[in-house]
CSV table of C-alpha atoms and ligand atoms in Angstrom, one decimal:
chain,number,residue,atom,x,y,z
N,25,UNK,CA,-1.0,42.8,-62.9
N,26,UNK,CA,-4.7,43.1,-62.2
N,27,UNK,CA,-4.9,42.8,-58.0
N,28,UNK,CA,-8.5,42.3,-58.8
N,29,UNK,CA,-10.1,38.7,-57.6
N,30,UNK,CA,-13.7,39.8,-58.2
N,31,UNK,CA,-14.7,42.5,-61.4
N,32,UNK,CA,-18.4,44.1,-61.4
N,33,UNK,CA,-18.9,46.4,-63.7
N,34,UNK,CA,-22.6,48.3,-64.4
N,35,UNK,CA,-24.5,45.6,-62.5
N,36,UNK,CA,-28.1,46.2,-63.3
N,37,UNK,CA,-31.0,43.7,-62.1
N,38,UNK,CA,-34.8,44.8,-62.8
N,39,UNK,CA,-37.1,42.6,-61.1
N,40,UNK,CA,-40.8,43.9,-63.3
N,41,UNK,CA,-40.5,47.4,-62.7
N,42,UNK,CA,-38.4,47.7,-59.7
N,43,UNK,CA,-34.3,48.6,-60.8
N,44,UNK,CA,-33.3,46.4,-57.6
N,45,UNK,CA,-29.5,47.2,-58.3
N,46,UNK,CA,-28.6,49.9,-61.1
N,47,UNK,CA,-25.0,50.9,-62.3
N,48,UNK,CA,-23.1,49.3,-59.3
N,49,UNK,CA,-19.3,48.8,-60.4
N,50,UNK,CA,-16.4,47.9,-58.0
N,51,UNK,CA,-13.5,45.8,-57.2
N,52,UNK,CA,-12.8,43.2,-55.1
N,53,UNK,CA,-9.0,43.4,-54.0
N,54,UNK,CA,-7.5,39.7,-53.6
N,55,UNK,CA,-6.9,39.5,-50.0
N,56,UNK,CA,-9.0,42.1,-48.8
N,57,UNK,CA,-12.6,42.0,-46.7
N,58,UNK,CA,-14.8,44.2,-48.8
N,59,UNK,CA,-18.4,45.3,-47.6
N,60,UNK,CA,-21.5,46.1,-48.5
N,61,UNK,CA,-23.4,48.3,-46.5
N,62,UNK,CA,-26.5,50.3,-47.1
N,63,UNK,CA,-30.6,51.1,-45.5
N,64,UNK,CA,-32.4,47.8,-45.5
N,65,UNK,CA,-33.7,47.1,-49.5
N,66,UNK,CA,-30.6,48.4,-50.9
N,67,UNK,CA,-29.8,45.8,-53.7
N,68,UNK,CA,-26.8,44.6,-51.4
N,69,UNK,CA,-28.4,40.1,-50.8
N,70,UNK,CA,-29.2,40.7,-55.0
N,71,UNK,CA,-25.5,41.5,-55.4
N,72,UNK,CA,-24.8,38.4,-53.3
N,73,UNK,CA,-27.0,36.4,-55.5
N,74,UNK,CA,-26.1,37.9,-59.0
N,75,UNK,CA,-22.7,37.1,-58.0
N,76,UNK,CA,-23.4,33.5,-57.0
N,77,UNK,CA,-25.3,33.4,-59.8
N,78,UNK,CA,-29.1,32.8,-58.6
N,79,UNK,CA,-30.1,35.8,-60.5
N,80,UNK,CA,-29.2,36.5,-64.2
N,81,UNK,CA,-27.9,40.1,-64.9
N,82,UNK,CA,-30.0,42.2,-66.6
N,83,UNK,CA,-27.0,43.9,-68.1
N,84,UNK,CA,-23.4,44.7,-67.1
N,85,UNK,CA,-20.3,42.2,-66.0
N,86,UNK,CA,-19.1,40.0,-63.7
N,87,UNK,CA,-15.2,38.5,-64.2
N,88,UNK,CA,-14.3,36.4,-61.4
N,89,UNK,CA,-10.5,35.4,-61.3
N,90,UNK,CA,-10.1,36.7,-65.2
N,91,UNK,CA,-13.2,34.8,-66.1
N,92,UNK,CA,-16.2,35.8,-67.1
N,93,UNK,CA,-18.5,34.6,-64.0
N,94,UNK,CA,-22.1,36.1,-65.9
N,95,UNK,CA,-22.6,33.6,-67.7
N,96,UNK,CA,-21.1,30.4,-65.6
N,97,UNK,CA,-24.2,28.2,-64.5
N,98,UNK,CA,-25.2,28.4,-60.5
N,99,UNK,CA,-23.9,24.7,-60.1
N,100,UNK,CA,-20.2,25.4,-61.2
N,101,UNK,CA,-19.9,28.6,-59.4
N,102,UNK,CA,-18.7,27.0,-55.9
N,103,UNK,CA,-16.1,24.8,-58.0
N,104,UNK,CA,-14.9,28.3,-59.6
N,105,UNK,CA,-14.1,29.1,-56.1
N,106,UNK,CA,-16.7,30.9,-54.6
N,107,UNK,CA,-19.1,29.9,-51.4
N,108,UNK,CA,-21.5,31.9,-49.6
N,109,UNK,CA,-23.3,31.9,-46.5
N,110,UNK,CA,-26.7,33.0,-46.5
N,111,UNK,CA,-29.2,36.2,-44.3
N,112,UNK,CA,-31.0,33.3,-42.9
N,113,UNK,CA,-29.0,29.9,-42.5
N,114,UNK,CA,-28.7,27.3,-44.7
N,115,UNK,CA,-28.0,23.9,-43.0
N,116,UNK,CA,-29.5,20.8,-43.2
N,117,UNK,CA,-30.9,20.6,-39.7
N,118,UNK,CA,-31.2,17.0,-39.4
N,119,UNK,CA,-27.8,16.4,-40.1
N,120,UNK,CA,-25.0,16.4,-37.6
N,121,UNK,CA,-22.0,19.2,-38.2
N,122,UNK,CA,-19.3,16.8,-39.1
N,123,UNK,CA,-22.1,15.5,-42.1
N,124,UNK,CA,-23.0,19.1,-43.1
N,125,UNK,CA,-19.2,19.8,-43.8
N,126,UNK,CA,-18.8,16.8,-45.7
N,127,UNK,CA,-21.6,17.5,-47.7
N,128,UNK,CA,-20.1,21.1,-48.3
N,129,UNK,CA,-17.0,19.5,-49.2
N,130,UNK,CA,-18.7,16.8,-51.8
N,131,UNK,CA,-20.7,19.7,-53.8
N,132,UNK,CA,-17.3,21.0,-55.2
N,133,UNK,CA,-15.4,18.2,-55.5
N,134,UNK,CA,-14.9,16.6,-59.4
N,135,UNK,CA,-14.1,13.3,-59.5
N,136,UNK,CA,-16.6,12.2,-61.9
N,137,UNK,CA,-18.9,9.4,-61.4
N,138,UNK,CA,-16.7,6.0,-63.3
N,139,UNK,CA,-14.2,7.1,-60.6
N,140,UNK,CA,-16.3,7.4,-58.1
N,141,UNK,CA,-17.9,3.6,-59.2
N,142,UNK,CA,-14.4,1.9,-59.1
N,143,UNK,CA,-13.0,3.9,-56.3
N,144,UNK,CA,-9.8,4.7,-57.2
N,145,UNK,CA,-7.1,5.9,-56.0
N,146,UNK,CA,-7.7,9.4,-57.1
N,147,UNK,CA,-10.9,8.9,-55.6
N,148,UNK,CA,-9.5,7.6,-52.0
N,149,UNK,CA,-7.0,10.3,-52.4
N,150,UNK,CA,-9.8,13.0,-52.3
N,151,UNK,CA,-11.7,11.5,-49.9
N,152,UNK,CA,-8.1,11.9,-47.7
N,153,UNK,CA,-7.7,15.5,-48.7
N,154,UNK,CA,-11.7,15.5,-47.6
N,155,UNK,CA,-11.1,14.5,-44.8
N,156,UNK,CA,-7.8,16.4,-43.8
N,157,UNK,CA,-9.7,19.6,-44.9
N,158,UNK,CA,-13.0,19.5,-42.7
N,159,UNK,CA,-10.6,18.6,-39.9
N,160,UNK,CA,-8.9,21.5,-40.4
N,161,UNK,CA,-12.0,23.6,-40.2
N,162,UNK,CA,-13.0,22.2,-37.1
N,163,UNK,CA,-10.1,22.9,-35.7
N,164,UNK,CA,-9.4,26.6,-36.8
N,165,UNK,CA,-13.5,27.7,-35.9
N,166,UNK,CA,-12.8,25.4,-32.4
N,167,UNK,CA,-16.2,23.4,-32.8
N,168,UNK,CA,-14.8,20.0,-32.0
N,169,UNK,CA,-17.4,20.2,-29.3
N,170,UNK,CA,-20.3,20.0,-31.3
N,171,UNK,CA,-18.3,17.2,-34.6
N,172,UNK,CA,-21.4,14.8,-33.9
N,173,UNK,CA,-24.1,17.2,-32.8
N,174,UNK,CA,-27.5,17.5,-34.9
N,175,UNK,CA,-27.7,20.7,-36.1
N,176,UNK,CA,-31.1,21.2,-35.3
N,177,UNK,CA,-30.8,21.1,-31.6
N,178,UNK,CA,-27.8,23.8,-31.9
N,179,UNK,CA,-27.9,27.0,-30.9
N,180,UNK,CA,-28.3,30.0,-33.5
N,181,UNK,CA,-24.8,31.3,-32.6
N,182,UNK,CA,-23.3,28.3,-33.2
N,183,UNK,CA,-25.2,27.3,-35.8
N,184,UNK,CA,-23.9,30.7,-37.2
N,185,UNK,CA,-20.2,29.3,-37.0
N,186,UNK,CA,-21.1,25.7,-38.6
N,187,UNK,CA,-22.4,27.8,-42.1
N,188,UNK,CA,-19.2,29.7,-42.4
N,189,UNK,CA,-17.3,26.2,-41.7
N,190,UNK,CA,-19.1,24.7,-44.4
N,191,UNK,CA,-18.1,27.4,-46.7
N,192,UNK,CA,-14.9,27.5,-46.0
N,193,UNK,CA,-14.7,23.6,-46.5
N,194,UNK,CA,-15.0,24.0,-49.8
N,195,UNK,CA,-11.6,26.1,-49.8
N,196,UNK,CA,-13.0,29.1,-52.1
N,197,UNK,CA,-10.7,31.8,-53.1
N,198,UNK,CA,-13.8,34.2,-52.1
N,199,UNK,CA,-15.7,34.2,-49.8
N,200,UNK,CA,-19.3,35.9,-49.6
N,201,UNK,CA,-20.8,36.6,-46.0
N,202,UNK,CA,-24.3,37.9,-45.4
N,203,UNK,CA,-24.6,39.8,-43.0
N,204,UNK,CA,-22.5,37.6,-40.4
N,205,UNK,CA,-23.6,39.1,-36.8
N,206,UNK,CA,-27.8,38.9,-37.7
N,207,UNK,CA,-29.1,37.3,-34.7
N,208,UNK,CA,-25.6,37.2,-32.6
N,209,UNK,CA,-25.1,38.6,-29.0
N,210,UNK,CA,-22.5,40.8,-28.7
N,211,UNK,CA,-19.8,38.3,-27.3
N,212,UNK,CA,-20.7,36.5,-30.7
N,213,UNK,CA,-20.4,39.1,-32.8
N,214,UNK,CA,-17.0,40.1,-31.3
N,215,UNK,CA,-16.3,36.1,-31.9
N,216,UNK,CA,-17.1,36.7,-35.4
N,217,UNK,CA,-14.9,39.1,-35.9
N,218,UNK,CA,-11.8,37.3,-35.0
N,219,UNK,CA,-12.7,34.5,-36.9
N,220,UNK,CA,-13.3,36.6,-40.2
N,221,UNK,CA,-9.4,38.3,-39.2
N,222,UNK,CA,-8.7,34.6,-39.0
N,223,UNK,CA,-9.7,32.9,-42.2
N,224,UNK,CA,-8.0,36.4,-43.9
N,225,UNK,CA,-5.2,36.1,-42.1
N,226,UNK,CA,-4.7,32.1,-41.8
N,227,UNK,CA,-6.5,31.3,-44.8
N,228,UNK,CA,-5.4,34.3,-47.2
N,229,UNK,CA,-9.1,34.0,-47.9
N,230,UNK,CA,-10.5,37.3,-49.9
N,231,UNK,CA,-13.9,38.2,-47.9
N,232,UNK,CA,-16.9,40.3,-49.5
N,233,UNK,CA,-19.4,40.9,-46.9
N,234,UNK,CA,-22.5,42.2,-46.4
N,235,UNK,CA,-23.4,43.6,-42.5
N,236,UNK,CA,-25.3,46.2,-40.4
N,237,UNK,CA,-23.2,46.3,-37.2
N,238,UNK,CA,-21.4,49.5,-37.8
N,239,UNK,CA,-18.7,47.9,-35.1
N,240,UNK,CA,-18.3,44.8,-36.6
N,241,UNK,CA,-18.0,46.5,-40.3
N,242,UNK,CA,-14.7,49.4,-39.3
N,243,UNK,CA,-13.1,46.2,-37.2
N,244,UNK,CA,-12.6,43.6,-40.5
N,245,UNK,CA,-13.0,45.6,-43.6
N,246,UNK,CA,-10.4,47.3,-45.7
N,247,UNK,CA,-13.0,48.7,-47.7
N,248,UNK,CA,-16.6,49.5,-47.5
N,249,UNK,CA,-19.5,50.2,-50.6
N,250,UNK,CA,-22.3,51.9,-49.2
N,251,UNK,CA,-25.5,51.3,-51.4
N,252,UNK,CA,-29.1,52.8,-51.5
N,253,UNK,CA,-31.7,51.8,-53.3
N,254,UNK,CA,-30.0,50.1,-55.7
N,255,UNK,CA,-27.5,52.6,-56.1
N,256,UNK,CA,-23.1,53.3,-55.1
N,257,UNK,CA,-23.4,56.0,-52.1
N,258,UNK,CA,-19.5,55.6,-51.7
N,259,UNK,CA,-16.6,53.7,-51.4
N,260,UNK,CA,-13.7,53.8,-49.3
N,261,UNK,CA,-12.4,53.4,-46.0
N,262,UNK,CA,-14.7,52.4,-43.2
N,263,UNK,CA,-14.4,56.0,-41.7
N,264,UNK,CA,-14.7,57.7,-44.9
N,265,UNK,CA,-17.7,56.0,-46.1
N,266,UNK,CA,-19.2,56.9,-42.5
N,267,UNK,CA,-18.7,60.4,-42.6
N,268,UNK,CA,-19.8,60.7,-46.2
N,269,UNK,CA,-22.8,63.0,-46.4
N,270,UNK,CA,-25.3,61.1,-48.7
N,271,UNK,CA,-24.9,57.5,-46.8
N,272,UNK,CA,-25.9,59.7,-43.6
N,273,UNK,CA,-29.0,60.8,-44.9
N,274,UNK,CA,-29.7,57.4,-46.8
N,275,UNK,CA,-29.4,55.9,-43.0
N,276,UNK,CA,-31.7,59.1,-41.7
N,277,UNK,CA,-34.7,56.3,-42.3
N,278,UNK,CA,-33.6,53.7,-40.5
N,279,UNK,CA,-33.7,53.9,-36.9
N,280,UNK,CA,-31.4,51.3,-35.6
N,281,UNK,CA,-28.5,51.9,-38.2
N,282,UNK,CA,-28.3,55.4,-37.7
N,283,UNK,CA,-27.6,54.7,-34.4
N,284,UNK,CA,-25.5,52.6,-35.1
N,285,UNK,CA,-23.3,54.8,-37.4
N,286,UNK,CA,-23.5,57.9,-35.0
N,287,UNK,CA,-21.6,55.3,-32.1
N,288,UNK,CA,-18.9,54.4,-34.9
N,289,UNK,CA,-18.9,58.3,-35.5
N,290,UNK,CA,-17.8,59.1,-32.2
N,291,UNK,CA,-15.9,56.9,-31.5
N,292,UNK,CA,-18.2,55.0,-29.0
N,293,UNK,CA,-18.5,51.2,-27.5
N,294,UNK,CA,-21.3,49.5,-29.8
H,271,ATP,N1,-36.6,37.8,-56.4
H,271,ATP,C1,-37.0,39.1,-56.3
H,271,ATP,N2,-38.1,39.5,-56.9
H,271,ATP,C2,-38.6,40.7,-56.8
H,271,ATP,N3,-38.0,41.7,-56.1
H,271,ATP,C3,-36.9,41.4,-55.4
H,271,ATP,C4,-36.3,40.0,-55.5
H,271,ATP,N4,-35.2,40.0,-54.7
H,271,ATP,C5,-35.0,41.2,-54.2
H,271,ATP,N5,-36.0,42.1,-54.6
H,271,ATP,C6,-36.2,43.5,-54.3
H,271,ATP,O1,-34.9,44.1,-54.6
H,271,ATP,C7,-34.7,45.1,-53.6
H,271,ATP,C8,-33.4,44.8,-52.9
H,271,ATP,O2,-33.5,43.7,-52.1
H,271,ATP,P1,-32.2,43.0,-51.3
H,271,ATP,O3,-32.7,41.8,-50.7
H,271,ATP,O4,-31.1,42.9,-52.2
H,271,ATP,O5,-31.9,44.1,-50.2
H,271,ATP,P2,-30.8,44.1,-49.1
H,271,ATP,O6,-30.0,45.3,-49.3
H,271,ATP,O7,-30.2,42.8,-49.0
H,271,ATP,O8,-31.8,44.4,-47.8
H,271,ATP,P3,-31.7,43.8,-46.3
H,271,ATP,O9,-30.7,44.7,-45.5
H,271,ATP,O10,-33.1,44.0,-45.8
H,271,ATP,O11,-31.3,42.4,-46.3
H,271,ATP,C9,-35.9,45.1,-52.6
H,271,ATP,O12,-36.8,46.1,-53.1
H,271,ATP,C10,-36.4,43.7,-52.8
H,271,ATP,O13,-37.8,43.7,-52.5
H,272,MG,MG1,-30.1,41.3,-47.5
């Protein structure tokens, strides 16, 4: 049996003359958190969005599940199974959480529109199952606090929380997280992590993930893919990929990460 949930094979995207990904194949394990790292630029958001579908391969493959996901249109992707949160947030501010759920909930539902007219009992039924769900959610990422709160006047940390809830309200076999600690404190970020252990654990949720925090990455992930410009460094465990030669030097140029990477090297508090 193939243990893979997610199948990319010689992704290539050319964006005029740049090669913003070239050649990247690799496997997503079903029930494992995979992650992206790599320098900022790497290709790694435009392997986020050619799987979600926003951009159209150039050439290669994509199989999601045993189907071919290349060539499935953007709005049937979440329905397939698949939701995302995004580098910046994605919520709409002026709505409170409990609506932003629903909303998250109502993109991948089918019921079809006669059914929807009449109200049915299928209809009723999935509006239950709605319901049941984004409870659920609530419940599991604690933010009963904040059900009736307008997003807009949240803070970023939270409002970090409410996109993954929304994601995960959709109840999507994989899930796709970019970069999950941007703009968290460290008490967040360590909050993050359990909740990512969590939704594996609890939900038996397969997680691909994009993220800088070197600490964050070796807590969650089975496996990491470090890219560069466009490019596979390595793959592996988190130390291996660490120690690997080229992602060092690929890191050499950026400040921060390096840093980063030398802490996780030795073993030291982030
Ligand atoms: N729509 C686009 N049009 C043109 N170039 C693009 C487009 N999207 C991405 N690129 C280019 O592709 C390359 C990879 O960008 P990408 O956003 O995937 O990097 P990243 O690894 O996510 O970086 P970061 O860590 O900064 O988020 C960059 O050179 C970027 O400028
Ligand atoms: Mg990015």
């Amino acid at each position: 049996m193939n243990d893979a949930l997610l199948a990319a094979r010689d992704l290539r995207v050319r964006f005029g003359g740049v090669l913003a990904v070239n050649n990247v194949s690799f496997d997503v394990r079903r029930g494992e958190v995979f992650t992206l790292i790599g320098p900022n630029g790497a290709g790694k958001t435009t392997v986020f969005n050619l799987i979600s579908r926003i951009y159209d391969l150039t050439s290669g493959s994509l199989e999601f599940d045993g189907q071919v996901l290349h060539k499935v249109p953007p709005h049937q992707v979440a329905s397939l199974g698949i939701a995302r949160t995004f580098q910046n947030i994605e919520l709409f501010e002026h709505a409170t959480v409990l609506q932003n759920l629903l909303i998250g909930r109502h993109i991948c539902r089918r019921t079809g529109i006669w059914k929807e007219l009449i109200f049915s009992r299928g209809v009723r039924q999935a509006e239950r199952d709605t319901r049941r769900k984004v409870e659920e959610v609530i419940d599991l990422l604690e933010l009963q606090h904040y059900r009736d709160a307008l997003v807009a006047g949240l803070p970023y940390g939270v409002r970090k929380v409410v996109e993954l809830a929304r994601a995960l309200c959709t109840e999507p076999k994989l899930l796709l997280l970019d970069e999950p600690s941007s703009g968290l404190n460290v008490e967040e970020t360590e909050d993050m992590a359990f909740w990512i252990q969590d939704i594996r654990r609890d939900l038996g949720v397969t997680i691909l993930m994009v993220e800088h925090d070197m600490a964050l990455v070796s807590k969650v992930s089975d496996r990491v893919l470090a890219m560069n410009q466009g490019e596979v460094l390595a793959v592996g465990s988190p130390a291996e990929v660490q120690r690997d030669q080229g992602v060092v030097e690929a890191y050499l140029g950026s400040v921060d990460d390096v840093a980063s990477l030398r802490r996780e090297n030795h073993g030291e508090a982030a």
